[in-house]
mmCIF file of C-alpha atoms and ligand atoms in Angstrom:
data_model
loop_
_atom_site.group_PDB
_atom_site.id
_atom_site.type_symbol
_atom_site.label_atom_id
_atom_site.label_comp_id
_atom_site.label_asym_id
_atom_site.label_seq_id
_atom_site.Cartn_x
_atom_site.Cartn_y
_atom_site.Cartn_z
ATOM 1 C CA UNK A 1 0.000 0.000 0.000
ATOM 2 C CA UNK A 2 1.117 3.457 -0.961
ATOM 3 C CA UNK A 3 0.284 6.221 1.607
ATOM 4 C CA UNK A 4 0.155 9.494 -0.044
ATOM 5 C CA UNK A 5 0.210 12.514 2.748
ATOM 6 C CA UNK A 6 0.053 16.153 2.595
ATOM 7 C CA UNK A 7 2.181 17.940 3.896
ATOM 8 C CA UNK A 8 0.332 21.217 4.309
ATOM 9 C CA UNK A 9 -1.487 21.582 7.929
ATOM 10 C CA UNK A 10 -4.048 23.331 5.905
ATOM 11 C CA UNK A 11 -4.808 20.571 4.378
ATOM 12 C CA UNK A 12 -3.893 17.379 5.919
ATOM 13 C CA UNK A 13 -4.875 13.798 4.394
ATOM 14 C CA UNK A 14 -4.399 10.600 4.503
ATOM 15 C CA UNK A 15 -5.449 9.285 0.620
ATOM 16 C CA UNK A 16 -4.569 5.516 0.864
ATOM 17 C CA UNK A 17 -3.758 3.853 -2.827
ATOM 18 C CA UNK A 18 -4.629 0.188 -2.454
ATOM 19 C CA UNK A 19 -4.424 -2.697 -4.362
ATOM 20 C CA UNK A 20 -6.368 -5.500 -3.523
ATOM 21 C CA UNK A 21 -7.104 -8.939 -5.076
ATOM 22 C CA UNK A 22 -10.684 -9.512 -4.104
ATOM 23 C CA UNK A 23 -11.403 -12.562 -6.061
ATOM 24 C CA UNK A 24 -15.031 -10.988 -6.103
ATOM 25 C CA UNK A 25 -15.456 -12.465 -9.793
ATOM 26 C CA UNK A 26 -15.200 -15.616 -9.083
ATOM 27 C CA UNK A 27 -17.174 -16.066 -6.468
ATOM 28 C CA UNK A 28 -20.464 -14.765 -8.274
ATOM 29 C CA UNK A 29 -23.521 -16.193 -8.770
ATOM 30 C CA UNK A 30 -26.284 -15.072 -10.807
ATOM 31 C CA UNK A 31 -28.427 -13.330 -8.483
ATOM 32 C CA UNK A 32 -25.954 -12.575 -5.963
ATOM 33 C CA UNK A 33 -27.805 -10.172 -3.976
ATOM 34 C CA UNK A 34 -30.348 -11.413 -1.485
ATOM 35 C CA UNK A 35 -31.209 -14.169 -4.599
ATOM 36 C CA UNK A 36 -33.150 -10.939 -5.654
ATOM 37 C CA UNK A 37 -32.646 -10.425 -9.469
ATOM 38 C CA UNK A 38 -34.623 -6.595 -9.615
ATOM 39 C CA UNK A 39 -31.816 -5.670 -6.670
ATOM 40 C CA UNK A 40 -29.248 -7.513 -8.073
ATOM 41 C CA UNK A 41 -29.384 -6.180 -11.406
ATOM 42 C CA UNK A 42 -29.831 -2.710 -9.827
ATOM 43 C CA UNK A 43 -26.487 -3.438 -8.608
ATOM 44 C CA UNK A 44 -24.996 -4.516 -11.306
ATOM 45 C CA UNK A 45 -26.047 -1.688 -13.285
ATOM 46 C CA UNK A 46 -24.445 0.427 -10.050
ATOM 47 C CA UNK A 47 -21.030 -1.154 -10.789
ATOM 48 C CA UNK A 48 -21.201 -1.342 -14.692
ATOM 49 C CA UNK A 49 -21.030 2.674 -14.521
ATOM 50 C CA UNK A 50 -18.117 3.084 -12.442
ATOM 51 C CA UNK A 51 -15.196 2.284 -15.201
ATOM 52 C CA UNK A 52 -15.664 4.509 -17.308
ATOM 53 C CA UNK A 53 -17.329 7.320 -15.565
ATOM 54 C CA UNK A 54 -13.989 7.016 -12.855
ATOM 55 C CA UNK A 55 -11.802 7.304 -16.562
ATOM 56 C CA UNK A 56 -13.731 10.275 -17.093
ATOM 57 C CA UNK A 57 -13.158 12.139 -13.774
ATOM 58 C CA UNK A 58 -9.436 11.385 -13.907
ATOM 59 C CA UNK A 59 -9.494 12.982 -17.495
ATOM 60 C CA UNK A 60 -11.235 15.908 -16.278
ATOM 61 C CA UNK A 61 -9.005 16.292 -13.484
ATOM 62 C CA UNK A 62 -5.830 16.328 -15.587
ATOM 63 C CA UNK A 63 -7.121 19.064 -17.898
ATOM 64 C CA UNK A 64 -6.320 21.426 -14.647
ATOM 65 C CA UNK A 65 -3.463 19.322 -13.834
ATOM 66 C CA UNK A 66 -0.592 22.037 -15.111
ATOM 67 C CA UNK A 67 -2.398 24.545 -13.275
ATOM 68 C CA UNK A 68 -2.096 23.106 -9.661
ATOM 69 C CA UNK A 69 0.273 25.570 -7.554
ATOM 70 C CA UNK A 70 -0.294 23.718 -4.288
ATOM 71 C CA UNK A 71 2.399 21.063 -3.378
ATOM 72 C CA UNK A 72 -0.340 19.393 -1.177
ATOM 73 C CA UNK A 73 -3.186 18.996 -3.854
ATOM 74 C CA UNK A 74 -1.004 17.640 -6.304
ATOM 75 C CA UNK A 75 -0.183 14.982 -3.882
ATOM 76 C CA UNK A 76 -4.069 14.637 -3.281
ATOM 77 C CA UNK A 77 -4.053 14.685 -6.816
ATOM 78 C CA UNK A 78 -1.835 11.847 -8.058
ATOM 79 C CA UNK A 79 -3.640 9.943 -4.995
ATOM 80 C CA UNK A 80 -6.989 10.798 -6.092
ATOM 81 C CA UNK A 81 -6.183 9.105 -8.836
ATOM 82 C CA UNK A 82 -4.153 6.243 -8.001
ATOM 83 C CA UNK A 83 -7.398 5.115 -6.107
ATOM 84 C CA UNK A 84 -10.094 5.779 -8.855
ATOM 85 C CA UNK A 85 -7.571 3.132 -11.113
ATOM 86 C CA UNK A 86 -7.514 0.587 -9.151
ATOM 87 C CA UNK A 87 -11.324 0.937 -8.613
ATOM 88 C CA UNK A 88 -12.166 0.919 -12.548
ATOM 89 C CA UNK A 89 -9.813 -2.329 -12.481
ATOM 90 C CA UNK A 90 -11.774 -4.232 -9.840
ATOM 91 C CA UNK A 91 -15.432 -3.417 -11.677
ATOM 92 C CA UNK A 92 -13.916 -4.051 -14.902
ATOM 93 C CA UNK A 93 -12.913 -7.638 -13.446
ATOM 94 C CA UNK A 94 -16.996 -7.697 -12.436
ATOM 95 C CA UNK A 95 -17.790 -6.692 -15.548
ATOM 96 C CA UNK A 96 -16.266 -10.125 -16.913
ATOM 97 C CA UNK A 97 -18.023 -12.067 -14.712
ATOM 98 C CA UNK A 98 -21.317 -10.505 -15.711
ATOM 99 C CA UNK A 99 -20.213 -11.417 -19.666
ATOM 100 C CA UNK A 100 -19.644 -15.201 -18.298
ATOM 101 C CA UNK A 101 -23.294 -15.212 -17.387
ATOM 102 C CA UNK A 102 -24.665 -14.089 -20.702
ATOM 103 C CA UNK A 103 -25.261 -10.632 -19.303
ATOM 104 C CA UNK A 104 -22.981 -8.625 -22.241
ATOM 105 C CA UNK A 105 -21.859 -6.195 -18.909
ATOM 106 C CA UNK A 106 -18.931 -5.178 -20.691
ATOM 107 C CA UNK A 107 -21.008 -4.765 -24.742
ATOM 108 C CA UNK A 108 -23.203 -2.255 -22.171
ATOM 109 C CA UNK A 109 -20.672 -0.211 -20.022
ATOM 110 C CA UNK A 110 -18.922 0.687 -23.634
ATOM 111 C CA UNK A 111 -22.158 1.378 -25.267
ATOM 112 C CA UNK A 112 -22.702 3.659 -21.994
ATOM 113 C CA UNK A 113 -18.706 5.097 -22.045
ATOM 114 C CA UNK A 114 -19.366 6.026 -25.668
ATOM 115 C CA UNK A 115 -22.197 7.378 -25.150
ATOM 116 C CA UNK A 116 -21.696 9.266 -22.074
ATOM 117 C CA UNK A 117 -18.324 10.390 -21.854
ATOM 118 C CA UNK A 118 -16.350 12.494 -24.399
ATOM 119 C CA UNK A 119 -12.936 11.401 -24.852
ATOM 120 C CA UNK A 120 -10.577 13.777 -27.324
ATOM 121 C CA UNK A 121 -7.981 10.526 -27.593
ATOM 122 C CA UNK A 122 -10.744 8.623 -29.126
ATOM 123 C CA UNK A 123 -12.728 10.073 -31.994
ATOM 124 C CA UNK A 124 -15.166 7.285 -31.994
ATOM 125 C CA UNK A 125 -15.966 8.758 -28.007
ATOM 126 C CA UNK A 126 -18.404 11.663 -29.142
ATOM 127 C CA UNK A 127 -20.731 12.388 -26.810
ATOM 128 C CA UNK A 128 -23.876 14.073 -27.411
ATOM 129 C CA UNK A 129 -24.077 15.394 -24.342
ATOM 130 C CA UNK A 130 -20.715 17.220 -24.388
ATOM 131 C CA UNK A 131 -20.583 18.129 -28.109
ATOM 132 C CA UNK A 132 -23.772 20.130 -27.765
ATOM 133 C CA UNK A 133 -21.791 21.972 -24.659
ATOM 134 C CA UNK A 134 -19.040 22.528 -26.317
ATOM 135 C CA UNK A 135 -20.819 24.236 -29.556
ATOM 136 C CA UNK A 136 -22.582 26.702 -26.979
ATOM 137 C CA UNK A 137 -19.805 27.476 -24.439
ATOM 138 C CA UNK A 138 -16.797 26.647 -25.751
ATOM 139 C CA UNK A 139 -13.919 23.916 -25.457
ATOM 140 C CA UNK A 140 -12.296 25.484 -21.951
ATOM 141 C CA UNK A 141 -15.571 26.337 -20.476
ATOM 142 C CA UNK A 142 -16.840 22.582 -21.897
ATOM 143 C CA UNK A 143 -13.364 21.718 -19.732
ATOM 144 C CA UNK A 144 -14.951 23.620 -16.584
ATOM 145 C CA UNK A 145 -18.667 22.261 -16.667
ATOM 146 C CA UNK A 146 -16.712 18.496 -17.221
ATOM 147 C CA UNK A 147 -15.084 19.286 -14.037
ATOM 148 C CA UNK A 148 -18.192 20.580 -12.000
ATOM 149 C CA UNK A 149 -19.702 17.204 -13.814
ATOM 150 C CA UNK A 150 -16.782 15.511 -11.537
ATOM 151 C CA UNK A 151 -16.657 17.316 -8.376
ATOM 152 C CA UNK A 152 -20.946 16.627 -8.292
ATOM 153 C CA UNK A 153 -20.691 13.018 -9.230
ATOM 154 C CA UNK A 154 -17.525 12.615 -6.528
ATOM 155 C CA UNK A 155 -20.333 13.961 -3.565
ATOM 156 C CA UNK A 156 -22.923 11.431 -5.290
ATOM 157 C CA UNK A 157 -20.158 8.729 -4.571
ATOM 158 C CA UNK A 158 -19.168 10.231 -1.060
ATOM 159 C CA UNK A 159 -22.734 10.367 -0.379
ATOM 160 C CA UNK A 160 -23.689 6.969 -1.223
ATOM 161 C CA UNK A 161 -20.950 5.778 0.879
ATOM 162 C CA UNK A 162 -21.778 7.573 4.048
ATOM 163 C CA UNK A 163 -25.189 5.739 3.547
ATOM 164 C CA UNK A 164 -23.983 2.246 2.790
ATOM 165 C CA UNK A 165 -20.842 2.544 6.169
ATOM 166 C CA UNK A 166 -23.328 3.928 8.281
ATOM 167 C CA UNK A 167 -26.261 1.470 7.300
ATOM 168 C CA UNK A 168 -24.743 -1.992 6.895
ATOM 169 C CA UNK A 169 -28.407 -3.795 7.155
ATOM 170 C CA UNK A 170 -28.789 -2.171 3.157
ATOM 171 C CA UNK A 171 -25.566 -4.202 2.294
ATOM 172 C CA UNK A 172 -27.050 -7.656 4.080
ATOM 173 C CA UNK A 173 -26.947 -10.853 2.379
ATOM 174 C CA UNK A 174 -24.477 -9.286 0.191
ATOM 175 C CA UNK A 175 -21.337 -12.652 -0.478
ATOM 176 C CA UNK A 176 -18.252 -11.515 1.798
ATOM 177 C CA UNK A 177 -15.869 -10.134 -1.482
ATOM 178 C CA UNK A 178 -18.565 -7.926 -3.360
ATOM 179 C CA UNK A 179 -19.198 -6.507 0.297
ATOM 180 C CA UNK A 180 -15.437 -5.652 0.940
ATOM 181 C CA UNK A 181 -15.147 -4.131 -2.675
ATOM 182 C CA UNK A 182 -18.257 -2.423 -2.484
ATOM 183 C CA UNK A 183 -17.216 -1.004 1.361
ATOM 184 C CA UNK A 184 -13.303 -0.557 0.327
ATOM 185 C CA UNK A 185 -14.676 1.449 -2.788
ATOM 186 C CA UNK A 186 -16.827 3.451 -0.673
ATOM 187 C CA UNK A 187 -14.514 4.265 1.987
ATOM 188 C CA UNK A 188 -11.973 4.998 -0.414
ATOM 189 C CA UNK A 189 -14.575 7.722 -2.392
ATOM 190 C CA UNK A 190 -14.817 9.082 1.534
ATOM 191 C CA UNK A 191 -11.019 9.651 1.649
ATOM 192 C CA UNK A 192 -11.070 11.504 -1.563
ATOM 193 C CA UNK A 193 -14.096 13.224 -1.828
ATOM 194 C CA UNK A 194 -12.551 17.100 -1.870
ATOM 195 C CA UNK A 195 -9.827 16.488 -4.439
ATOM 196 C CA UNK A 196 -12.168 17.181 -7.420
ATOM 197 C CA UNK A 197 -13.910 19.838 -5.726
ATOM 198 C CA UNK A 198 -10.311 21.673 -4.634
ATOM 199 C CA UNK A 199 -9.295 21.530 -8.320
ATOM 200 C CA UNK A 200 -12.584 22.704 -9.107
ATOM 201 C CA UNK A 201 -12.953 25.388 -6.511
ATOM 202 C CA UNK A 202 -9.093 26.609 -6.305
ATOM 203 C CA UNK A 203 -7.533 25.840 -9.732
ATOM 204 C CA UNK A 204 -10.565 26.154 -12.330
ATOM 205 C CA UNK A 205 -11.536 29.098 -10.333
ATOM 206 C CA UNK A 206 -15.368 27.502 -11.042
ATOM 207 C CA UNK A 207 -18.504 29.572 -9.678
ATOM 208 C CA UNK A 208 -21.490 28.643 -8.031
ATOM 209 C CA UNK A 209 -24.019 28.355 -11.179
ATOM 210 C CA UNK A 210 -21.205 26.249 -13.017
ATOM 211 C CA UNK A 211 -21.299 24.240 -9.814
ATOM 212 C CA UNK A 212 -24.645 23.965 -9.875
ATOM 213 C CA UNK A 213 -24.835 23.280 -13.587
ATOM 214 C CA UNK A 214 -22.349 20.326 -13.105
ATOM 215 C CA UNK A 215 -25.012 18.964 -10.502
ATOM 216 C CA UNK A 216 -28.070 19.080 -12.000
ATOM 217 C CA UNK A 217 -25.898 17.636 -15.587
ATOM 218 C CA UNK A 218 -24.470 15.017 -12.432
ATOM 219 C CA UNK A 219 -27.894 13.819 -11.104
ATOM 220 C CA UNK A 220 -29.858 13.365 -14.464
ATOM 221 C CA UNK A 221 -26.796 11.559 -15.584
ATOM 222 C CA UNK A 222 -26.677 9.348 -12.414
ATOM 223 C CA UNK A 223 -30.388 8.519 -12.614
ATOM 224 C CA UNK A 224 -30.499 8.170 -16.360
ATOM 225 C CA UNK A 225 -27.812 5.911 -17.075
ATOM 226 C CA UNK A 226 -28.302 3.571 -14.090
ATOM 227 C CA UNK A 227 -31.673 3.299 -14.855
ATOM 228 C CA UNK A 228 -30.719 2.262 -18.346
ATOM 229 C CA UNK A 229 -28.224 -0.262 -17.305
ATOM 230 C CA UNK A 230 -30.695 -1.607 -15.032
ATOM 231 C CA UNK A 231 -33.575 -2.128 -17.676
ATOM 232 C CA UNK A 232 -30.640 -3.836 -19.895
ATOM 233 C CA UNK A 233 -29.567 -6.592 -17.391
ATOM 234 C CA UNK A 234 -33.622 -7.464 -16.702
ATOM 235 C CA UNK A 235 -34.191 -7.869 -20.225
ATOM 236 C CA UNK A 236 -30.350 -9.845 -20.888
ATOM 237 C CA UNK A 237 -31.246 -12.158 -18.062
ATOM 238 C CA UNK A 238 -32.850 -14.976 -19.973
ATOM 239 C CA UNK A 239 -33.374 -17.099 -16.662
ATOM 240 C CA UNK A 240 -35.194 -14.591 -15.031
ATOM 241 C CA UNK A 241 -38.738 -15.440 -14.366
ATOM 242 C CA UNK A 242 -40.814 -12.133 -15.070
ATOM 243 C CA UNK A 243 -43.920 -13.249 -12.479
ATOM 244 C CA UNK A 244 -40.891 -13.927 -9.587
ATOM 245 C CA UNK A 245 -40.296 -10.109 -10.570
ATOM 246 C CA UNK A 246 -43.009 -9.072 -8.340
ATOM 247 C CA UNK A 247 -41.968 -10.944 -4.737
ATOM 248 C CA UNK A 248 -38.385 -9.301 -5.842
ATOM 249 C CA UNK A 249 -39.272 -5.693 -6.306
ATOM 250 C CA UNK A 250 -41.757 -5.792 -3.093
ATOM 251 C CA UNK A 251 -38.990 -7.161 -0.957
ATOM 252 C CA UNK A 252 -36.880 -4.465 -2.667
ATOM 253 C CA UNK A 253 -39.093 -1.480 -1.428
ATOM 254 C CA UNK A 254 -37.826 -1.008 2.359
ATOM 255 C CA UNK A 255 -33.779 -0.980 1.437
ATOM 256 C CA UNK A 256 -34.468 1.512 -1.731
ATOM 257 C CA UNK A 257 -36.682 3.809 0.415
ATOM 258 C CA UNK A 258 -34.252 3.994 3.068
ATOM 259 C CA UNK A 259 -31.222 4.268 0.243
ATOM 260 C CA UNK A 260 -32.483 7.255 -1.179
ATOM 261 C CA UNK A 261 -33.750 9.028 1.767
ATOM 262 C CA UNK A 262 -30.218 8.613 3.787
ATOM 263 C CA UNK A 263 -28.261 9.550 0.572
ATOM 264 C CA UNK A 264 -30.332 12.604 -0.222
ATOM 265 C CA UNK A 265 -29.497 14.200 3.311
ATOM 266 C CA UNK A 266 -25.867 13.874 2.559
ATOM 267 C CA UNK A 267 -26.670 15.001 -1.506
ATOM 268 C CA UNK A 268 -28.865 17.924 -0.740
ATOM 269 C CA UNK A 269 -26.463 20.743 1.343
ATOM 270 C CA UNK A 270 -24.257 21.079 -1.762
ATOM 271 C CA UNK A 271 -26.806 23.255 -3.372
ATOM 272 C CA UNK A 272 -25.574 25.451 -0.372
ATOM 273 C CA UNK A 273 -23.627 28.532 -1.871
ATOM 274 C CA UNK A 274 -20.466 28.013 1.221
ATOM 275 C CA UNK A 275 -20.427 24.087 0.642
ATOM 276 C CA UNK A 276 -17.385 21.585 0.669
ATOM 277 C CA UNK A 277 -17.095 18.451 1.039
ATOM 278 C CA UNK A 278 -15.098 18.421 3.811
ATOM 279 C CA UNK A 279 -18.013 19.661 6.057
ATOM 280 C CA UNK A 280 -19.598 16.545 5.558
ATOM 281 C CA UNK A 281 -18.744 14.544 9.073
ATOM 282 C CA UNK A 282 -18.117 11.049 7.444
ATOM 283 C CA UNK A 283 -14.325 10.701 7.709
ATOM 284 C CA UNK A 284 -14.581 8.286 10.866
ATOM 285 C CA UNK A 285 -16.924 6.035 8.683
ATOM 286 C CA UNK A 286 -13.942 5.331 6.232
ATOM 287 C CA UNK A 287 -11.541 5.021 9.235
ATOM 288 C CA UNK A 288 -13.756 2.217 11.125
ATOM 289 C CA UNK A 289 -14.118 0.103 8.282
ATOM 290 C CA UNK A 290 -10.667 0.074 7.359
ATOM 291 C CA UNK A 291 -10.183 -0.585 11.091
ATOM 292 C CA UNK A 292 -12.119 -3.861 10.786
ATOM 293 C CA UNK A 293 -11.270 -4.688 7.458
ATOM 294 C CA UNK A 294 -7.707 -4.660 8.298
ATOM 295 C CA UNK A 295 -7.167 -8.176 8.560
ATOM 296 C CA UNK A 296 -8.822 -9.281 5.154
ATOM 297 C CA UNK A 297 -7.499 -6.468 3.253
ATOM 298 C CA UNK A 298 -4.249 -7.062 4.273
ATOM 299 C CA UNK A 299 -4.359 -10.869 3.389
ATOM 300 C CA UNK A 300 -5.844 -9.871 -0.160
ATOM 301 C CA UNK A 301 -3.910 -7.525 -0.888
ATOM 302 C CA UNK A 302 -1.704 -7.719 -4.143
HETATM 303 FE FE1 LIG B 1 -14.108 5.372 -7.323
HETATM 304 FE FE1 LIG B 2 -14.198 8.947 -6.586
#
């Protein structure tokens, strides 16, 4: 494990880069959560979206990269993302198993990248979405707004976390090594849940209604493409019994309600003009699970 610190008081923190062998992929079966096909393939839709949104965020970070002045947040930086790599690595791994089982997980998360995500390196990457900014703003301001998309999505991710550490009765039933990655992914989006917003904030010099502009682009993107990737493993899931749908998305009810009401109290103060993340008391969340983790992490770890 590499431990990245800061060394500016100001801004002291611990961004832990680890790599970890989970062996979550093999370990897989086809309804995996709770033997609940509507949640599991709500999950699996969850994970399919990390790679390449976590591909774009780096990107986006990079294009203020030259500009950092602060020793410290270049460290944060680099650490920032050291982490989101190895997290793309371990859902990409997922992704495979999902293909095994005749779910085409990877076919979708590179429709979705495509789709999504602009990438200048590949031409073939053009996405609606960021085309049409571009044409009305402008490439750096394009740049900016891709950056506000980042810091928004990075609180969706911190906030989701700080639900799923704090409530681990939403995570029952879950097999032991897709718990650990989900929990090691989430405390890890706790330890580095500022960087984007710094860059952001300090070094893009980024306002409040670009802020805001990056959420609301952030939370219809969120909603949209999970929900599409959810609808797309239902329908690829050829032993799925549409009638044992019904037990599956009643038993689902509770855990969703109390998913989106716990995640929207964390989501909803960053509309605040004088938010940043690090208000958000969570830290200790990420700290306790690593605490009690310790043991397996450390004998997985590659
Ligand atoms: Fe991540
Ligand atoms: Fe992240």
């Amino acid at each position: 494990m590499e431990l990245v610190k800061s060394n500016n008081p100001q801004k002291q923190s611990d961004i832990t880069v680890r790599r970890i062998a989970f062996g979550h992929e093999k370990t897989m079966e086809r309804h995996w959560f709770r033997g609940n096909p509507f949640m599991t393939h709500f999950m699996n839709s969850l994970h399919s979206v990390f790679p390449a949104g976590e591909r774009y965020f780096i990107r986006s970070v990079k294009w203020f990269d030259k500009q950092i002045q602060d020793p410290a947040l270049k460290e944060r930086v680099k650490a920032f993302i050291g982490q989101e790599v190895q997290h793309g690595m371990q859902h990409e791994k997922f992704l495979a198993s999902l293909d095994q089982m005749g779910l085409d997980g990877s076919a979708w998360a590179g429709w979705y990248e495509k789709d999504a995500y602009r990438n200048d390196e590949k031409p073939s990457h053009e996405s609606v979405w960021f085309d049409m900014l571009e044409k009305v703003i402008g490439k750096e301001a394009q740049q900016r707004i891709g950056l506000s998309i980042t810091a928004a999505l990075e609180h969706y991710t911190a906030s989701i976390a700080e639900t799923v550490l704090k409530n681990r009765d939403l995570h029952d039933g879950m097999p032991e090594d897709m718990r650990n990655m989900f929990m090691w992914h989430a405390a890890e989006e706790i330890e580095h849940k500022s960087v984007a917003f710094d860059v952001f904030k300090d070094v893009a010099h980024g306002g409040y209604g670009e802020r805001m502009l990056g959420f609301t682009f952030g939370s219809f993107y969120l909603l949209y493409y999970i929900g599409l990737g959810w609808g797309h493993y239902l329908m690829a899931d050829k032993e799925l019994n549409k009638v044992s749908l019904v037990p599956a998305v009643l038993e689902s009810v509770p855990t969703y309600f109390k998913l989106i009401t716990e995640t929207l109290k964390s989501v909803l103060p960053y509309v605040k003009p004088e938010f940043h993340p690090d208000d958000s008391d969570n830290d200790l969340l990420a700290k306790e699970y690593f605490a009690e983790a310790a043991k397996y992490i450390e004998a997985k770890s590659a």
